[in-house]
PDB file of C-alpha atoms in Angstrom:
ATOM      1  CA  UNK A   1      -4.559  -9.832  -0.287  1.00 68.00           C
ATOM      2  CA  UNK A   2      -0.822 -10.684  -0.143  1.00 80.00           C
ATOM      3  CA  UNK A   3       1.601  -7.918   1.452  1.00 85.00           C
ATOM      4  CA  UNK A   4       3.786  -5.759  -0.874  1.00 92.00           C
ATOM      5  CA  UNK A   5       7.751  -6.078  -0.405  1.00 94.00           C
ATOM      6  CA  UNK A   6       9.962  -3.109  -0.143  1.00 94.00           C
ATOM      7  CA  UNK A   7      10.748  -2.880  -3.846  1.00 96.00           C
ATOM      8  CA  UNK A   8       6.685  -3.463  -4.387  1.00 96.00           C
ATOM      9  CA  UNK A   9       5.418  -0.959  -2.046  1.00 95.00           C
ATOM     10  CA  UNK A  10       8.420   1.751  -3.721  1.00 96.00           C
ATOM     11  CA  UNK A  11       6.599   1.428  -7.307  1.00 97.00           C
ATOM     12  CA  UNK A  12       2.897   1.369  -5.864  1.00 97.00           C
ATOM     13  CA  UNK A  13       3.584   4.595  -3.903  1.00 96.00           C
ATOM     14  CA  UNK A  14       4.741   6.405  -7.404  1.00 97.00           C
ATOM     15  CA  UNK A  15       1.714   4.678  -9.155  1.00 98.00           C
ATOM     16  CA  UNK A  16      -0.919   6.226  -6.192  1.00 97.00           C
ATOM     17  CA  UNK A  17       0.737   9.065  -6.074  1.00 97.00           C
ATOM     18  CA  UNK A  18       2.048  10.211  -9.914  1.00 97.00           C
ATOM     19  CA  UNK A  19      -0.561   7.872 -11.792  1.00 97.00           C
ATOM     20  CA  UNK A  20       0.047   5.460 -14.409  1.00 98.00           C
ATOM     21  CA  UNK A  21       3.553   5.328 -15.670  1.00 98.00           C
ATOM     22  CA  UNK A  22       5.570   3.535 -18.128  1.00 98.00           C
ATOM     23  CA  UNK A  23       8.672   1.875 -16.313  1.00 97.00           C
ATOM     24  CA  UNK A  24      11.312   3.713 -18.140  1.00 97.00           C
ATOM     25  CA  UNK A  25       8.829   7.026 -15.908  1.00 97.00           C
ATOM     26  CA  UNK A  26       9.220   5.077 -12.596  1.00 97.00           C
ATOM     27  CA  UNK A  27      12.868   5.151 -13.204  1.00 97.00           C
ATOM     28  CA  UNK A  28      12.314   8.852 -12.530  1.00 96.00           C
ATOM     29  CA  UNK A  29      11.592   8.360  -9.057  1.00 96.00           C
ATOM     30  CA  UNK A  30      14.195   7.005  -7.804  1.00 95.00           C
ATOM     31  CA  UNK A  31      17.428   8.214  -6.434  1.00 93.00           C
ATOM     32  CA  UNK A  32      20.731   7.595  -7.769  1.00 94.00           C
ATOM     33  CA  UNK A  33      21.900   4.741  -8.460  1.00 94.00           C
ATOM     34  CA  UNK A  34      18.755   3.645  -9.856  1.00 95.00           C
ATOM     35  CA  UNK A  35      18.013  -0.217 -10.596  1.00 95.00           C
ATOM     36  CA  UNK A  36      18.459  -1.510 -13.918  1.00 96.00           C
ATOM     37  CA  UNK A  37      15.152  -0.683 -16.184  1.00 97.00           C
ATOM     38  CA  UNK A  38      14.703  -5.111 -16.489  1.00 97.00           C
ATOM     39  CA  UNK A  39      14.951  -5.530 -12.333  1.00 97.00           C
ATOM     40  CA  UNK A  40      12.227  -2.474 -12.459  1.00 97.00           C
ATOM     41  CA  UNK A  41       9.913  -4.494 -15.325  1.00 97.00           C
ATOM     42  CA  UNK A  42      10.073  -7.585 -13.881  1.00 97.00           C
ATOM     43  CA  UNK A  43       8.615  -6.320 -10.305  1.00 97.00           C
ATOM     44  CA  UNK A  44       6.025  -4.298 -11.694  1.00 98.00           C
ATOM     45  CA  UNK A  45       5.038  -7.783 -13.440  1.00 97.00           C
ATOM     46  CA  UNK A  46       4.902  -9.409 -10.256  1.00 97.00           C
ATOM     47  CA  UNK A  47       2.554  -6.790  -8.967  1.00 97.00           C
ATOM     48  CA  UNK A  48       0.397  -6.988 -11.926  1.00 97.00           C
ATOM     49  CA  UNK A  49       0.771 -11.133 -11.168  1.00 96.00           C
ATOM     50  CA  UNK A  50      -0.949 -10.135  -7.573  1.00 95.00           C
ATOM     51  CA  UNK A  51      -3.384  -8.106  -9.004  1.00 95.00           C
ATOM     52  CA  UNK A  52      -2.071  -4.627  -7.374  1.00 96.00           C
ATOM     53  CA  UNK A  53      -1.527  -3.326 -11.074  1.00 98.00           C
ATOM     54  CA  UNK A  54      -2.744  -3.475 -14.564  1.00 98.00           C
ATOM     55  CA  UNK A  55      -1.550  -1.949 -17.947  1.00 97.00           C
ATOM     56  CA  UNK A  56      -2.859  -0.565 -20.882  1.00 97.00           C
ATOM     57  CA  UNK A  57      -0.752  -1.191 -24.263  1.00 97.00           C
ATOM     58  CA  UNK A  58       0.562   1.991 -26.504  1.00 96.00           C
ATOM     59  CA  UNK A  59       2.238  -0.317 -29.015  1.00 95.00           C
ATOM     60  CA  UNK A  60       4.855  -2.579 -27.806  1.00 94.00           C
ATOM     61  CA  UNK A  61       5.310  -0.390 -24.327  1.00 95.00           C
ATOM     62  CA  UNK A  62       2.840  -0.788 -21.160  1.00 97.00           C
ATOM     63  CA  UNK A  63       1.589   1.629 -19.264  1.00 98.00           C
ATOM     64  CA  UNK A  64       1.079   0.561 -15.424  1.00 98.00           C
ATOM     65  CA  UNK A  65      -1.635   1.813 -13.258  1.00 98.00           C
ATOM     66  CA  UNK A  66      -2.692   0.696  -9.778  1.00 97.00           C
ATOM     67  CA  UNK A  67      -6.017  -1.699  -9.396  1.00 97.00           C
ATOM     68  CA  UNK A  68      -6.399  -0.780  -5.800  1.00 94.00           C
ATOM     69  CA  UNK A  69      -6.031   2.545  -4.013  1.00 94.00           C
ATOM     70  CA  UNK A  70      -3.705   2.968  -0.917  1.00 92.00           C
ATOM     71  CA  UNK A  71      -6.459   3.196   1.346  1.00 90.00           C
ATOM     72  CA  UNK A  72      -8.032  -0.076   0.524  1.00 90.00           C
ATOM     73  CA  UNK A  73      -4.121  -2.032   0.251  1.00 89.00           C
ATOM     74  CA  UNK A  74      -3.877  -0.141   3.976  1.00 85.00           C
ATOM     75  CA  UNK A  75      -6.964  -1.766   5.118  1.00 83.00           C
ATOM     76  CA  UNK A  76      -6.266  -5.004   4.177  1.00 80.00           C
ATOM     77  CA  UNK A  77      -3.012  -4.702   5.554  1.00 74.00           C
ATOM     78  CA  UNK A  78      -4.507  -4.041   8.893  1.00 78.00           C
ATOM     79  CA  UNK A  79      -7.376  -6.454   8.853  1.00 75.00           C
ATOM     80  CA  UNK A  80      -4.196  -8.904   8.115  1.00 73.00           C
ATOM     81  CA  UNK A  81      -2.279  -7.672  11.620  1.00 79.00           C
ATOM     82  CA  UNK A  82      -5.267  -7.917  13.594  1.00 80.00           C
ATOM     83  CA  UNK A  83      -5.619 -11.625  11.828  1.00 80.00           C
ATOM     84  CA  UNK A  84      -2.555 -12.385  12.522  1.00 77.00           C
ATOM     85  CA  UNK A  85      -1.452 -10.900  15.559  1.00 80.00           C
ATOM     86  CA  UNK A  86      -3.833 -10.172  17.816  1.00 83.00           C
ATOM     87  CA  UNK A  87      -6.004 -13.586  17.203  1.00 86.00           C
ATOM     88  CA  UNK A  88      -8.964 -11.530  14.632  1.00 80.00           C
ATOM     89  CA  UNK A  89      -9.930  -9.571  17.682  1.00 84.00           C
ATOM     90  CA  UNK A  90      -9.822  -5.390  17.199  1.00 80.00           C
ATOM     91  CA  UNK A  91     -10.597  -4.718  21.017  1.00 83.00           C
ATOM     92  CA  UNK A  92      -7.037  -6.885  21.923  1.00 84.00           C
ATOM     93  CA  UNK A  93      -5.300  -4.407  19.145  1.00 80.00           C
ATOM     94  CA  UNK A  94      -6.932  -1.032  20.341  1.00 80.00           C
ATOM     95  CA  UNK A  95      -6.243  -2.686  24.466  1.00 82.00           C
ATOM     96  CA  UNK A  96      -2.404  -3.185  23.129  1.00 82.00           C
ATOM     97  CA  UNK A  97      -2.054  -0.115  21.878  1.00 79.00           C
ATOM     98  CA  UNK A  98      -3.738   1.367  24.877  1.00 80.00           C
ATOM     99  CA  UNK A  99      -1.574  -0.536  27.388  1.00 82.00           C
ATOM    100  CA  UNK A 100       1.572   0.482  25.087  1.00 82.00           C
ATOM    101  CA  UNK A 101       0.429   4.261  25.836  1.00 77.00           C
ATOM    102  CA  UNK A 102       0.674   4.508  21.810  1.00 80.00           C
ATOM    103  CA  UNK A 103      -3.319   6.077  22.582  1.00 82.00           C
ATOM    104  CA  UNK A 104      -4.090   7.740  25.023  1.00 83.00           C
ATOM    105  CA  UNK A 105      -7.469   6.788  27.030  1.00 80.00           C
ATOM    106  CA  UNK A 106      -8.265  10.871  26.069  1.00 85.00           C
ATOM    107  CA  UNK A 107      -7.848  10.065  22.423  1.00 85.00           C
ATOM    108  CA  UNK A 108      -9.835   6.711  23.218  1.00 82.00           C
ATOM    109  CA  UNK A 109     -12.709   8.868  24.425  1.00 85.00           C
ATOM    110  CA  UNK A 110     -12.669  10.972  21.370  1.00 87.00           C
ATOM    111  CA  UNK A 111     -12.903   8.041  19.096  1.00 82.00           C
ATOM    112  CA  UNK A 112     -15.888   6.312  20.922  1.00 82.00           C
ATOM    113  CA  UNK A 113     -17.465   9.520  20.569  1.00 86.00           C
ATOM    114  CA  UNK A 114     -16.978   9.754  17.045  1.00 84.00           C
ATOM    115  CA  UNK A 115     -18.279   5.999  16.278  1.00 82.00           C
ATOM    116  CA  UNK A 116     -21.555   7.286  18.383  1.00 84.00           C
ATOM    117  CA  UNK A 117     -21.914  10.096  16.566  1.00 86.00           C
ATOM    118  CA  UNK A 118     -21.741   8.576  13.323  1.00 79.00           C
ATOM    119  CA  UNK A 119     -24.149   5.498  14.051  1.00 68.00           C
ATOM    120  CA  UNK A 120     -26.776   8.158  15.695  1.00 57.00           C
TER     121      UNK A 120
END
C-alpha cells in the first residue's frame, strides 16, 4: 500500500471521520482559504487511482467514501517503517524505541503481559 501525502491524508481523515462526502462537502472542512473545488477533485481522484477511495454516482456528481479504514491504512503504514527502517525486524523497532526511552521497560512489561494473556 502506497503512503498518503499531506493533501491525501487531509481528505481521508474527513472521509473516516464524517463519511462519504461529495467534494463540494469536503470543502467544508477546511479552513479559510480553502483550495479551489478542481485542486480538491483531482486529489480525491488520485486516491480513488490508489484504491484508498471509491464513489457512488447521484447523477453527474460522485459521492466519495473510503475503501480502507484508518486502522488498517495505520497498519500498513507501520508494517512499511519496520520494512523500511528497521530491516523487517519488530524486536530492532520495539529495542529503538526502548533505547530512545520513547517506552519505558515498565510499559514493556505490561505489554508482554498482555500478548501472554491473550495467547493463553
Amino acid at each position: 500500500m502506497t503512503k498518503l501525502t499531506t493533501k491525501e491524508k487531509e481528505i481521508m481523515d474527513v472521509l473516516w471521520q464524517h463519511g462519504p462526502k461529495f467534494v463540494k462537502e469536503l470543502l467544508e472542512y477546511y479552513d479559510e482559504p480553502r483550495p479551489h473545488f478542481n485542486t480538491v477533485s483531482t486529489t480525491v481522484r488520485i486516491l480513488e487511482k490508489k484504491g484508498f477511495v471509491g464513489h457512488k454516482q447521484f447523477g453527474t456528481s460522485y459521492q466519495y467514501f473510503p475503501t480502507i479504514t484508518e486502522r488498517e491504512y495505520g497498519r500498513s503504514s507501520l508494517t512499511g517503517i519496520i520494512k523500511n527502517y528497521f530491516d523487517d525486524s519488530y524486536l530492532s523497532a520495539v529495542s529503538s524505541f526502548v533505547k530512545d526511552e520513547k517506552i519505558s521497560v515498565e510499559e514493556l512489561k505490561e505489554l508482554i503481559a498482555q500478548i501472554e494473556n491473550s495467547n493463553a
